[in-house]
Amino acid sequence: MIEFRDVHKFYDKLHVIRGIDLSIARGEVVVICGPSGSGKSTLIRLVNQLEPLSRGDILVDGQSVASSRGRALRRLRSQIGFVFQQFNLYPHLTVEQNITLALRKVLGVVPEDATVRAVELLDRVGLADKRFAYPAQLSGGQQQRVAIARTLAMRPKILLFDEPTSALDPEMIGEVLAVMRELATSGITMVVVTHEMGFARELADRIVFIDQGVILENDKPVDFFLSPQHPRARQFLRQLLSPLHTAND
Amino acid sequence: MGLDFTVVLRNLDYLLWGRLTDGELGGLLLTVVMAVSAGILSLALGIALAMVAWRCQASRKLLFLWAELIRGIPLIFVIFWLYFLVPALFGGGIPNALSVILALAWFSSAAIMHSVLAGLQSLPRSQYEAGIASGLAEHQVLCWILLPQALRNLIPSFVGLFASLIKDTSLAFIVNVPELTTVASQVNNRTQLFPTEIFLSIAAMYFVLCGVLSLAARAVCGPSSR
Ligand SMILES: Nc1ncnc2c1ncn2[C@@H]1O[C@H](COP(=O)(O)OP(=O)(O)OP(=O)(O)O)[C@@H](O)[C@H]1O
Ligand SMILES: [Mg+2]
């Protein structure tokens, strides 16, 4: 479904992604983790060309991302849902309009049908009563659920999440994870950058650990958590599980 | 010596709407009509230019140069040029008021372009990314996501620009368009005796007009911005 082939990314001279090869099958849920600055966000932003590739290629359903331009690129993007850490809802539009905008402008769905789909999805993420609210009137957890509904409205083949819960207060993480859990079991292909190791252990088919732009681990969750091969992965897990330990113990 | 405002009251209808009953718009009403039409024209032109400048780096330099050029020329020159140029290009049938409106619109569009572009650039990049990621084309992101937010933020600055526009319509005096300043000086020439009363009164009219405008703007965008 997604195939990274010797992917590189430079920001000017800074070599951020350094030769990534990775295949993700249809319906797979892959969690990407790694230390801050390791290139996780950059890696998934390459998939829908929020950042252009520097070298290599990514195939999405066989279509080359590197050589997609204009209409083909927009079509590709409309089939890939992207959920941002900061939600990025449109503040001047209501919840319903946030969901229907791309439906109408990209897919050409007529307003009545778009509304029906929005109501359906708001129901699915438990926010049917917030249809006419503006983003500023919602809590962080509610905003992120609207953002997820907004991407689902496009009926994407792939969902990309960039730390969807790390901008949330702890008491709101659960409601977003609950929606993601439902999605993960629905059979859609998901790539999730997250530090929520509970989600990873329970729902991921595979965990990819990257550090400094290269993949160090690519395992089933049991193997990753019980017997990580690379010392840096072990250190990362140790810090994640008991954050008070220092880096060198 | 006291001030005697009866001259203003006696000529009030002429000051307010000129020879409207004879089918010729004038006075304060013409001032408002000119300011509003120039405002709408310059808003449309300024927004369109800002959109072009936002989308295309190469055009931006050219447009900035053009805006710089306008900024370096006194408005009164532009009014003169159009006063002679527009009739020369389109024949004699163009009313003077229209050539002044075009001059004002052209002049203000540069300022509007600059503030709209700045408004677009001050929005977080994440808004653009959210739009692009959903498959929208760049111009759709601009029209449906960025512009509505930028324009809303710019209402206070547009009000300021519109107030200057109202005051700048008084320059139509030099090409003899019968707007408020022109009719006031006609009344003054006719009566000779009360220049202070007349010009104090029209100053008050300009002041009230601009004041009402900014109050209205505050009433409209006050609750949403706080
Ligand atoms: N637009 C950019 N311009 C220049 N450098 C960038 C840009 N975006 C990211 N970087 C750099 O690229 C590296 C990888 O960044 P990235 O955001 O992908 O890391 P990350 O793994 O997502 O980190 P975090 O866990 O903090 O989100 C970092 O060193 C970062 O400073
Ligand atoms: Mg990141």
Short mmCIF file of C-alpha atoms and ligand atoms in Angstrom, two decimals:
data_model
loop_
_atom_site.label_atom_id
_atom_site.label_comp_id
_atom_site.label_asym_id
_atom_site.label_seq_id
_atom_site.Cartn_x
_atom_site.Cartn_y
_atom_site.Cartn_z
CA MET A 1 0.00 0.00 0.00
CA ILE A 2 2.84 2.36 0.91
CA GLU A 3 6.37 1.62 -0.15
CA PHE A 4 9.34 3.79 0.78
CA ARG A 5 12.29 3.25 -1.56
CA ASP A 6 15.61 4.66 -0.43
CA VAL A 7 13.95 7.85 0.76
CA HIS A 8 16.10 10.86 1.61
CA LYS A 9 15.17 14.31 2.78
CA PHE A 10 17.39 17.33 3.16
CA TYR A 11 16.46 20.68 4.69
CA ASP A 12 19.15 22.70 2.97
CA LYS A 13 22.29 20.90 4.14
CA LEU A 14 20.56 19.11 7.02
CA HIS A 15 20.17 15.43 6.14
CA VAL A 16 17.01 14.54 8.06
CA ILE A 17 15.82 11.30 6.44
CA ARG A 18 18.74 9.13 5.45
CA GLY A 19 17.80 6.23 3.26
CA ILE A 20 14.53 4.71 4.44
CA ASP A 21 13.12 1.52 2.93
CA LEU A 22 9.81 0.40 4.31
CA SER A 23 6.74 -1.45 3.07
CA ILE A 24 3.35 -1.08 4.63
CA ALA A 25 0.64 -3.51 3.56
CA ARG A 26 -3.04 -2.75 3.03
CA GLY A 27 -4.88 -2.70 6.34
CA GLU A 28 -1.74 -2.61 8.40
CA VAL A 29 -1.42 -0.37 11.46
CA VAL A 30 2.15 0.83 11.82
CA VAL A 31 3.38 2.90 14.75
CA ILE A 32 6.44 5.05 14.22
CA CYS A 33 8.37 6.13 17.26
CA GLY A 34 11.74 7.58 18.05
CA PRO A 35 13.40 10.43 19.91
CA SER A 36 12.51 14.05 19.29
CA GLY A 37 14.04 15.39 16.09
CA SER A 38 14.61 11.92 14.65
CA GLY A 39 12.54 12.68 11.55
CA LYS A 40 9.19 11.01 12.32
CA SER A 41 7.05 13.96 11.25
CA THR A 42 9.15 14.56 8.19
CA LEU A 43 8.81 10.92 7.16
CA ILE A 44 5.02 10.89 7.11
CA ARG A 45 4.82 14.39 5.64
CA LEU A 46 6.74 13.06 2.66
CA VAL A 47 3.95 10.58 1.92
CA ASN A 48 1.46 13.25 0.83
CA GLN A 49 4.15 15.69 -0.25
CA LEU A 50 3.60 18.24 2.48
CA GLU A 51 7.38 18.14 2.11
CA PRO A 52 8.92 17.32 -1.25
CA LEU A 53 11.23 14.31 -1.44
CA SER A 54 14.93 14.99 -1.93
CA ARG A 55 15.82 11.54 -3.25
CA GLY A 56 14.20 8.12 -3.69
CA ASP A 57 10.48 7.56 -4.09
CA ILE A 58 7.36 6.55 -2.22
CA LEU A 59 4.77 4.40 -3.94
CA VAL A 60 1.21 4.76 -2.72
CA ASP A 61 -0.95 2.02 -4.19
CA GLY A 62 1.65 1.78 -6.94
CA GLN A 63 1.56 5.51 -7.72
CA SER A 64 4.86 7.35 -7.48
CA VAL A 65 4.64 10.30 -5.10
CA ALA A 66 7.85 11.88 -6.37
CA SER A 67 6.52 12.26 -9.89
CA SER A 68 2.96 13.29 -8.96
CA ARG A 69 2.07 16.87 -9.79
CA GLY A 70 -1.01 19.03 -10.11
CA ARG A 71 -4.25 17.13 -10.46
CA ALA A 72 -2.68 13.70 -9.84
CA LEU A 73 -1.06 14.95 -6.66
CA ARG A 74 -4.31 16.48 -5.41
CA ARG A 75 -6.13 13.22 -6.12
CA LEU A 76 -3.48 11.33 -4.19
CA ARG A 77 -3.71 13.74 -1.27
CA SER A 78 -7.48 13.45 -1.16
CA GLN A 79 -7.05 9.70 -0.69
CA ILE A 80 -4.61 10.11 2.19
CA GLY A 81 -6.00 11.47 5.44
CA PHE A 82 -3.61 13.48 7.57
CA VAL A 83 -4.26 14.23 11.24
CA PHE A 84 -2.08 16.95 12.72
CA GLN A 85 -0.74 17.33 16.21
CA GLN A 86 -2.35 20.79 16.51
CA PHE A 87 -5.65 19.68 14.85
CA ASN A 88 -5.50 22.56 12.33
CA LEU A 89 -9.25 23.01 12.12
CA TYR A 90 -10.42 26.05 10.15
CA PRO A 91 -11.35 28.58 12.85
CA HIS A 92 -13.73 30.61 10.67
CA LEU A 93 -15.90 27.60 9.80
CA THR A 94 -18.31 25.58 11.90
CA VAL A 95 -17.58 21.96 12.72
CA GLU A 96 -19.89 20.85 9.94
CA GLN A 97 -18.33 23.23 7.40
CA ASN A 98 -14.86 22.03 8.42
CA ILE A 99 -15.92 18.55 7.44
CA THR A 100 -17.80 19.39 4.25
CA LEU A 101 -15.35 21.89 2.68
CA ALA A 102 -13.04 19.41 0.96
CA LEU A 103 -15.94 17.05 0.26
CA ARG A 104 -17.60 19.73 -1.81
CA LYS A 105 -14.57 21.44 -3.33
CA VAL A 106 -12.40 18.40 -4.01
CA LEU A 107 -14.83 15.53 -4.50
CA GLY A 108 -17.68 17.66 -5.82
CA VAL A 109 -20.23 16.14 -3.43
CA VAL A 110 -23.46 18.18 -3.44
CA PRO A 111 -24.09 20.14 -0.21
CA GLU A 112 -26.99 17.99 0.99
CA ASP A 113 -25.01 14.77 0.68
CA ALA A 114 -21.95 16.37 2.24
CA THR A 115 -24.06 17.40 5.24
CA VAL A 116 -25.43 13.88 5.59
CA ARG A 117 -21.89 12.50 5.62
CA ALA A 118 -20.75 15.11 8.14
CA VAL A 119 -23.60 14.28 10.51
CA GLU A 120 -22.84 10.57 10.15
CA LEU A 121 -19.17 11.06 10.99
CA LEU A 122 -19.82 13.42 13.89
CA ASP A 123 -22.04 10.73 15.29
CA ARG A 124 -19.24 8.23 14.87
CA VAL A 125 -16.75 10.36 16.84
CA GLY A 126 -19.41 11.17 19.46
CA LEU A 127 -19.87 14.87 18.64
CA ALA A 128 -23.29 14.96 16.98
CA ASP A 129 -24.31 17.87 19.21
CA LYS A 130 -21.36 20.04 18.15
CA ARG A 131 -22.31 20.31 14.51
CA PHE A 132 -22.83 24.08 14.54
CA ALA A 133 -20.10 24.96 17.03
CA TYR A 134 -16.90 26.74 16.04
CA PRO A 135 -13.52 25.13 16.79
CA ALA A 136 -12.72 27.74 19.45
CA GLN A 137 -15.75 26.54 21.41
CA LEU A 138 -14.44 22.98 21.66
CA SER A 139 -11.92 21.32 23.95
CA GLY A 140 -8.69 19.98 22.48
CA GLY A 141 -9.94 16.42 22.51
CA GLN A 142 -13.14 17.42 20.75
CA GLN A 143 -11.20 19.41 18.16
CA GLN A 144 -8.99 16.45 17.40
CA ARG A 145 -12.02 14.20 17.00
CA VAL A 146 -13.53 16.70 14.57
CA ALA A 147 -10.21 16.74 12.70
CA ILE A 148 -10.36 12.95 12.46
CA ALA A 149 -13.96 13.13 11.23
CA ARG A 150 -12.83 15.69 8.65
CA THR A 151 -10.22 13.34 7.22
CA LEU A 152 -12.57 10.34 7.35
CA ALA A 153 -15.17 12.24 5.35
CA MET A 154 -12.95 11.94 2.29
CA ARG A 155 -13.07 8.12 2.63
CA PRO A 156 -9.28 7.88 2.50
CA LYS A 157 -7.37 4.68 1.74
CA ILE A 158 -4.65 5.66 4.18
CA LEU A 159 -4.62 7.59 7.45
CA LEU A 160 -1.49 9.34 8.67
CA PHE A 161 -1.35 10.61 12.26
CA ASP A 162 1.38 12.94 13.52
CA GLU A 163 1.37 12.73 17.32
CA PRO A 164 -2.41 13.16 17.48
CA THR A 165 -2.56 13.15 21.27
CA SER A 166 0.57 15.01 22.32
CA ALA A 167 -1.03 18.46 22.29
CA LEU A 168 -3.84 17.25 24.56
CA ASP A 169 -4.39 17.48 28.27
CA PRO A 170 -4.04 14.00 29.81
CA GLU A 171 -7.75 13.65 30.54
CA MET A 172 -8.59 14.11 26.84
CA ILE A 173 -6.16 11.61 25.40
CA GLY A 174 -8.48 8.71 26.09
CA GLU A 175 -11.37 9.98 23.98
CA VAL A 176 -9.11 10.45 20.95
CA LEU A 177 -7.43 7.09 21.40
CA ALA A 178 -10.86 5.48 21.61
CA VAL A 179 -11.71 6.83 18.15
CA MET A 180 -8.33 5.69 16.82
CA ARG A 181 -8.81 2.26 18.33
CA GLU A 182 -12.10 1.91 16.49
CA LEU A 183 -10.37 2.94 13.25
CA ALA A 184 -7.45 0.59 13.75
CA THR A 185 -9.80 -2.36 13.98
CA SER A 186 -11.84 -1.22 10.96
CA GLY A 187 -9.22 -2.42 8.49
CA ILE A 188 -7.98 0.91 7.16
CA THR A 189 -4.24 1.38 6.60
CA MET A 190 -2.81 3.55 9.37
CA VAL A 191 0.59 5.07 10.02
CA VAL A 192 0.73 6.62 13.46
CA VAL A 193 3.56 8.66 14.92
CA THR A 194 2.97 8.49 18.65
CA HIS A 195 4.52 8.01 22.04
CA GLU A 196 1.39 6.27 23.30
CA MET A 197 2.98 2.89 23.87
CA GLY A 198 -0.30 1.46 25.17
CA PHE A 199 -1.88 2.10 21.77
CA ALA A 200 1.21 0.68 20.04
CA ARG A 201 1.26 -2.51 22.07
CA GLU A 202 -2.42 -3.16 21.77
CA LEU A 203 -3.20 -2.16 18.19
CA ALA A 204 -0.05 -1.90 16.08
CA ASP A 205 0.81 -4.66 13.66
CA ARG A 206 4.32 -3.30 13.54
CA ILE A 207 6.47 -0.78 15.34
CA VAL A 208 9.11 1.15 13.46
CA PHE A 209 11.76 2.86 15.56
CA ILE A 210 13.74 5.59 13.83
CA ASP A 211 16.64 7.63 15.07
CA GLN A 212 18.55 10.30 13.17
CA GLY A 213 16.68 9.55 9.99
CA VAL A 214 17.28 5.82 9.77
CA ILE A 215 15.19 2.82 10.80
CA LEU A 216 16.76 0.97 13.70
CA GLU A 217 13.92 -1.40 14.56
CA ASN A 218 11.03 -2.75 12.53
CA ASP A 219 9.26 -5.37 14.63
CA LYS A 220 6.03 -6.80 15.88
CA PRO A 221 5.07 -5.06 19.15
CA VAL A 222 5.90 -8.10 21.31
CA ASP A 223 9.42 -8.25 19.92
CA PHE A 224 9.91 -4.52 20.12
CA PHE A 225 8.85 -4.27 23.74
CA LEU A 226 10.34 -7.52 25.02
CA SER A 227 13.59 -7.77 23.11
CA PRO A 228 14.60 -4.62 21.26
CA GLN A 229 17.82 -5.26 19.35
CA HIS A 230 19.35 -1.85 19.08
CA PRO A 231 20.84 -0.18 22.19
CA ARG A 232 19.27 3.15 21.26
CA ALA A 233 15.83 1.54 21.06
CA ARG A 234 16.39 0.00 24.48
CA GLN A 235 17.41 3.35 25.88
CA PHE A 236 14.39 5.03 24.27
CA LEU A 237 12.02 2.49 25.81
CA ARG A 238 13.63 2.77 29.20
CA GLN A 239 13.24 6.54 29.16
CA LEU A 240 9.69 6.33 27.93
CA LEU A 241 8.67 3.87 30.62
CA SER A 242 10.43 5.69 33.45
CA PRO A 243 11.12 9.24 32.33
CA LEU A 244 13.05 10.11 35.48
CA HIS A 245 16.01 7.91 34.53
CA THR A 246 18.86 9.80 32.94
CA ALA A 247 20.06 9.02 29.45
CA ASN A 248 23.21 7.16 30.48
CA ASP A 249 22.01 4.74 33.12
CA MET B 1 -18.55 88.47 17.36
CA GLY B 2 -20.69 85.33 17.33
CA LEU B 3 -21.00 82.67 14.71
CA ASP B 4 -24.12 82.64 12.58
CA PHE B 5 -24.99 79.21 11.21
CA THR B 6 -28.21 80.22 9.46
CA VAL B 7 -26.34 80.28 6.15
CA VAL B 8 -25.54 76.60 6.62
CA LEU B 9 -29.12 75.77 7.51
CA ARG B 10 -30.47 77.72 4.56
CA ASN B 11 -28.18 75.83 2.19
CA LEU B 12 -28.34 72.52 4.03
CA ASP B 13 -30.17 70.65 1.27
CA TYR B 14 -27.61 71.86 -1.26
CA LEU B 15 -24.72 70.82 1.01
CA LEU B 16 -26.28 67.43 1.67
CA TRP B 17 -27.30 66.34 -1.83
CA GLY B 18 -26.57 69.14 -4.30
CA ARG B 19 -28.97 69.46 -7.22
CA LEU B 20 -30.40 66.00 -6.75
CA THR B 21 -33.90 67.23 -7.64
CA ASP B 22 -32.54 68.28 -11.05
CA GLY B 23 -31.01 64.82 -11.43
CA GLU B 24 -27.49 65.87 -10.56
CA LEU B 25 -25.94 64.16 -7.56
CA GLY B 26 -23.87 66.40 -5.29
CA GLY B 27 -22.79 67.42 -1.80
CA LEU B 28 -22.33 64.97 1.05
CA LEU B 29 -24.28 62.32 -0.84
CA LEU B 30 -21.87 62.46 -3.77
CA THR B 31 -18.95 62.28 -1.34
CA VAL B 32 -20.39 59.09 0.11
CA VAL B 33 -21.16 57.62 -3.30
CA MET B 34 -17.64 58.36 -4.53
CA ALA B 35 -15.99 56.96 -1.40
CA VAL B 36 -18.11 53.81 -1.45
CA SER B 37 -17.55 53.09 -5.14
CA ALA B 38 -13.82 53.80 -4.89
CA GLY B 39 -13.76 51.62 -1.77
CA ILE B 40 -15.44 48.68 -3.49
CA LEU B 41 -13.30 48.99 -6.60
CA SER B 42 -10.05 49.26 -4.68
CA LEU B 43 -11.00 46.39 -2.40
CA ALA B 44 -11.67 44.14 -5.39
CA LEU B 45 -8.52 45.23 -7.19
CA GLY B 46 -6.35 45.13 -4.04
CA ILE B 47 -7.54 41.63 -3.07
CA ALA B 48 -7.06 40.33 -6.60
CA LEU B 49 -3.53 41.72 -6.73
CA ALA B 50 -2.71 40.31 -3.29
CA MET B 51 -3.86 36.88 -4.46
CA VAL B 52 -1.61 37.09 -7.50
CA ALA B 53 1.31 38.28 -5.37
CA TRP B 54 0.71 35.50 -2.85
CA ARG B 55 0.68 32.74 -5.44
CA CYS B 56 3.47 33.88 -7.69
CA GLN B 57 6.82 34.99 -6.33
CA ALA B 58 7.92 36.56 -9.62
CA SER B 59 4.86 38.80 -9.90
CA ARG B 60 5.34 39.95 -6.34
CA LYS B 61 8.40 42.08 -7.08
CA LEU B 62 6.65 43.71 -10.00
CA LEU B 63 3.54 44.47 -7.95
CA PHE B 64 5.61 45.88 -5.11
CA LEU B 65 7.36 48.15 -7.56
CA TRP B 66 4.02 49.27 -8.90
CA ALA B 67 2.75 49.98 -5.37
CA GLU B 68 5.93 51.88 -4.59
CA LEU B 69 5.37 53.98 -7.68
CA ILE B 70 1.87 54.89 -6.60
CA ARG B 71 3.04 55.69 -3.12
CA GLY B 72 5.62 58.09 -4.52
CA ILE B 73 3.13 60.15 -6.52
CA PRO B 74 0.80 62.71 -4.94
CA LEU B 75 -2.82 61.65 -5.31
CA ILE B 76 -3.69 65.00 -6.81
CA PHE B 77 -1.47 64.20 -9.84
CA VAL B 78 -3.28 60.93 -10.40
CA ILE B 79 -6.57 62.78 -10.29
CA PHE B 80 -5.31 65.29 -12.84
CA TRP B 81 -4.01 62.60 -15.17
CA LEU B 82 -7.22 60.64 -15.10
CA TYR B 83 -9.19 63.84 -15.51
CA PHE B 84 -7.46 64.40 -18.83
CA LEU B 85 -6.72 60.79 -19.72
CA VAL B 86 -10.10 59.12 -19.25
CA PRO B 87 -12.01 61.51 -21.53
CA ALA B 88 -9.20 61.23 -24.10
CA LEU B 89 -9.43 57.44 -24.09
CA PHE B 90 -13.17 56.94 -23.82
CA GLY B 91 -14.43 60.14 -25.41
CA GLY B 92 -15.95 63.08 -23.59
CA GLY B 93 -18.91 61.23 -22.10
CA ILE B 94 -17.27 60.22 -18.83
CA PRO B 95 -18.37 62.28 -15.83
CA ASN B 96 -15.57 63.91 -13.85
CA ALA B 97 -16.75 62.18 -10.72
CA LEU B 98 -16.02 58.83 -12.35
CA SER B 99 -12.45 59.74 -13.23
CA VAL B 100 -11.87 60.81 -9.64
CA ILE B 101 -13.37 57.54 -8.39
CA LEU B 102 -10.98 55.60 -10.64
CA ALA B 103 -8.03 57.65 -9.41
CA LEU B 104 -8.96 57.04 -5.78
CA ALA B 105 -9.51 53.34 -6.38
CA TRP B 106 -6.23 52.94 -8.18
CA PHE B 107 -4.44 54.78 -5.43
CA SER B 108 -5.96 52.83 -2.54
CA SER B 109 -5.65 49.45 -4.20
CA ALA B 110 -1.90 49.50 -3.59
CA ALA B 111 -2.39 49.93 0.16
CA ILE B 112 -5.08 47.23 0.18
CA MET B 113 -2.85 44.84 -1.74
CA HIS B 114 -0.10 45.31 0.82
CA SER B 115 -2.31 44.79 3.84
CA VAL B 116 -4.12 41.77 2.37
CA LEU B 117 -0.82 40.14 1.46
CA ALA B 118 0.52 40.80 4.97
CA GLY B 119 -2.73 39.40 6.38
CA LEU B 120 -2.35 36.22 4.33
CA GLN B 121 1.27 35.80 5.33
CA SER B 122 0.52 36.27 9.01
CA LEU B 123 -1.79 33.22 9.08
CA PRO B 124 -0.18 30.07 10.44
CA ARG B 125 1.25 27.82 7.73
CA SER B 126 -0.63 24.92 9.29
CA GLN B 127 -3.89 26.30 7.85
CA TYR B 128 -2.44 26.11 4.37
CA GLU B 129 -1.13 22.60 5.06
CA ALA B 130 -4.46 21.35 6.34
CA GLY B 131 -6.12 22.53 3.14
CA ILE B 132 -3.48 21.14 0.81
CA ALA B 133 -3.45 17.82 2.67
CA SER B 134 -7.16 17.37 2.02
CA GLY B 135 -6.57 17.64 -1.71
CA LEU B 136 -7.65 21.26 -2.24
CA ALA B 137 -5.84 23.18 -4.95
CA GLU B 138 -3.78 26.18 -3.94
CA HIS B 139 -6.32 28.71 -5.22
CA GLN B 140 -9.10 26.90 -3.33
CA VAL B 141 -7.09 27.03 -0.12
CA LEU B 142 -6.65 30.73 -0.75
CA CYS B 143 -10.33 31.42 -1.44
CA TRP B 144 -11.97 29.25 1.18
CA ILE B 145 -9.47 29.03 4.01
CA LEU B 146 -6.92 31.83 4.00
CA LEU B 147 -8.72 34.85 2.54
CA PRO B 148 -11.79 34.66 4.80
CA GLN B 149 -9.56 34.59 7.87
CA ALA B 150 -7.22 37.31 6.61
CA LEU B 151 -10.04 39.65 5.57
CA ARG B 152 -11.75 39.29 8.91
CA ASN B 153 -8.53 40.23 10.69
CA LEU B 154 -8.11 43.21 8.38
CA ILE B 155 -11.48 44.89 8.96
CA PRO B 156 -10.00 47.51 11.33
CA SER B 157 -7.31 48.46 8.83
CA PHE B 158 -9.86 48.62 6.01
CA VAL B 159 -11.94 51.01 8.11
CA GLY B 160 -8.90 53.25 8.47
CA LEU B 161 -8.27 53.15 4.73
CA PHE B 162 -11.92 53.92 4.00
CA ALA B 163 -11.85 56.92 6.33
CA SER B 164 -8.87 58.32 4.40
CA LEU B 165 -10.75 57.61 1.21
CA ILE B 166 -13.72 59.69 2.43
CA LYS B 167 -11.41 62.57 3.24
CA ASP B 168 -9.50 62.22 -0.04
CA THR B 169 -12.70 62.64 -2.07
CA SER B 170 -12.38 66.31 -1.19
CA LEU B 171 -9.55 66.49 -3.73
CA ALA B 172 -12.25 66.23 -6.41
CA PHE B 173 -12.61 69.92 -5.67
CA ILE B 174 -9.75 70.65 -8.08
CA VAL B 175 -11.55 69.14 -11.03
CA ASN B 176 -14.81 70.76 -10.06
CA VAL B 177 -16.82 67.68 -9.07
CA PRO B 178 -19.71 68.95 -6.95
CA GLU B 179 -18.96 66.89 -3.84
CA LEU B 180 -19.14 68.27 -0.30
CA THR B 181 -16.03 70.49 -0.39
CA THR B 182 -16.85 71.89 -3.81
CA VAL B 183 -20.46 72.77 -2.98
CA ALA B 184 -19.34 74.27 0.30
CA SER B 185 -16.95 76.60 -1.47
CA GLN B 186 -19.71 77.47 -3.97
CA VAL B 187 -21.98 78.45 -1.10
CA ASN B 188 -19.13 80.40 0.40
CA ASN B 189 -18.43 82.23 -2.86
CA ARG B 190 -22.05 83.10 -3.20
CA THR B 191 -22.56 84.42 0.33
CA GLN B 192 -19.01 85.70 1.01
CA LEU B 193 -19.69 86.49 4.68
CA PHE B 194 -19.59 83.22 6.58
CA PRO B 195 -16.53 81.12 5.62
CA THR B 196 -15.84 80.01 9.22
CA GLU B 197 -19.37 78.74 9.78
CA ILE B 198 -19.48 76.95 6.43
CA PHE B 199 -16.14 75.21 6.64
CA LEU B 200 -16.57 74.33 10.33
CA SER B 201 -19.85 72.67 9.40
CA ILE B 202 -18.46 70.59 6.56
CA ALA B 203 -15.47 69.60 8.72
CA ALA B 204 -18.02 68.37 11.24
CA MET B 205 -19.80 66.44 8.50
CA TYR B 206 -16.57 64.66 7.47
CA PHE B 207 -15.82 63.99 11.10
CA VAL B 208 -19.25 62.53 11.83
CA LEU B 209 -19.14 60.42 8.68
CA CYS B 210 -15.78 58.86 9.61
CA GLY B 211 -16.85 58.54 13.26
CA VAL B 212 -20.06 56.71 12.38
CA LEU B 213 -18.05 54.42 10.15
CA SER B 214 -15.59 53.34 12.82
CA LEU B 215 -18.36 52.94 15.39
CA ALA B 216 -20.25 50.72 12.98
CA ALA B 217 -17.11 48.71 12.31
CA ARG B 218 -16.52 48.27 16.00
CA ALA B 219 -20.11 47.13 16.49
CA VAL B 220 -19.74 44.61 13.67
CA CYS B 221 -16.40 43.06 14.56
CA GLY B 222 -16.21 43.91 18.25
CA PRO B 223 -17.90 40.82 19.71
CA SER B 224 -16.07 38.37 17.46
CA SER B 225 -12.62 39.81 18.00
CA ARG B 226 -12.83 39.96 21.79
N1 LIG C 1 10.87 22.96 7.76
C1 LIG C 1 12.08 22.60 8.29
N2 LIG C 1 13.19 23.31 7.99
C2 LIG C 1 14.40 22.96 8.50
N3 LIG C 1 14.58 21.95 9.34
C3 LIG C 1 13.52 21.22 9.72
C4 LIG C 1 12.21 21.52 9.21
N4 LIG C 1 11.34 20.64 9.74
C5 LIG C 1 12.06 19.82 10.54
N5 LIG C 1 13.37 20.16 10.53
C6 LIG C 1 14.45 19.47 11.26
O1 LIG C 1 14.45 18.14 10.83
C7 LIG C 1 14.70 17.26 11.92
C8 LIG C 1 13.60 16.24 12.02
O2 LIG C 1 12.40 16.93 12.35
P1 LIG C 1 11.02 16.19 12.58
O3 LIG C 1 10.02 17.23 12.88
O4 LIG C 1 10.75 15.28 11.44
O5 LIG C 1 11.33 15.32 13.87
P2 LIG C 1 10.33 14.50 14.78
O6 LIG C 1 10.89 13.15 14.88
O7 LIG C 1 8.95 14.62 14.27
O8 LIG C 1 10.48 15.23 16.18
P3 LIG C 1 9.37 15.50 17.30
O9 LIG C 1 9.23 14.24 18.10
O10 LIG C 1 9.98 16.58 18.13
O11 LIG C 1 8.13 15.92 16.62
C9 LIG C 1 14.85 18.13 13.15
O12 LIG C 1 16.24 18.32 13.38
C10 LIG C 1 14.23 19.44 12.75
O13 LIG C 1 14.87 20.49 13.38
MG MG C 2 7.15 15.58 14.98
#
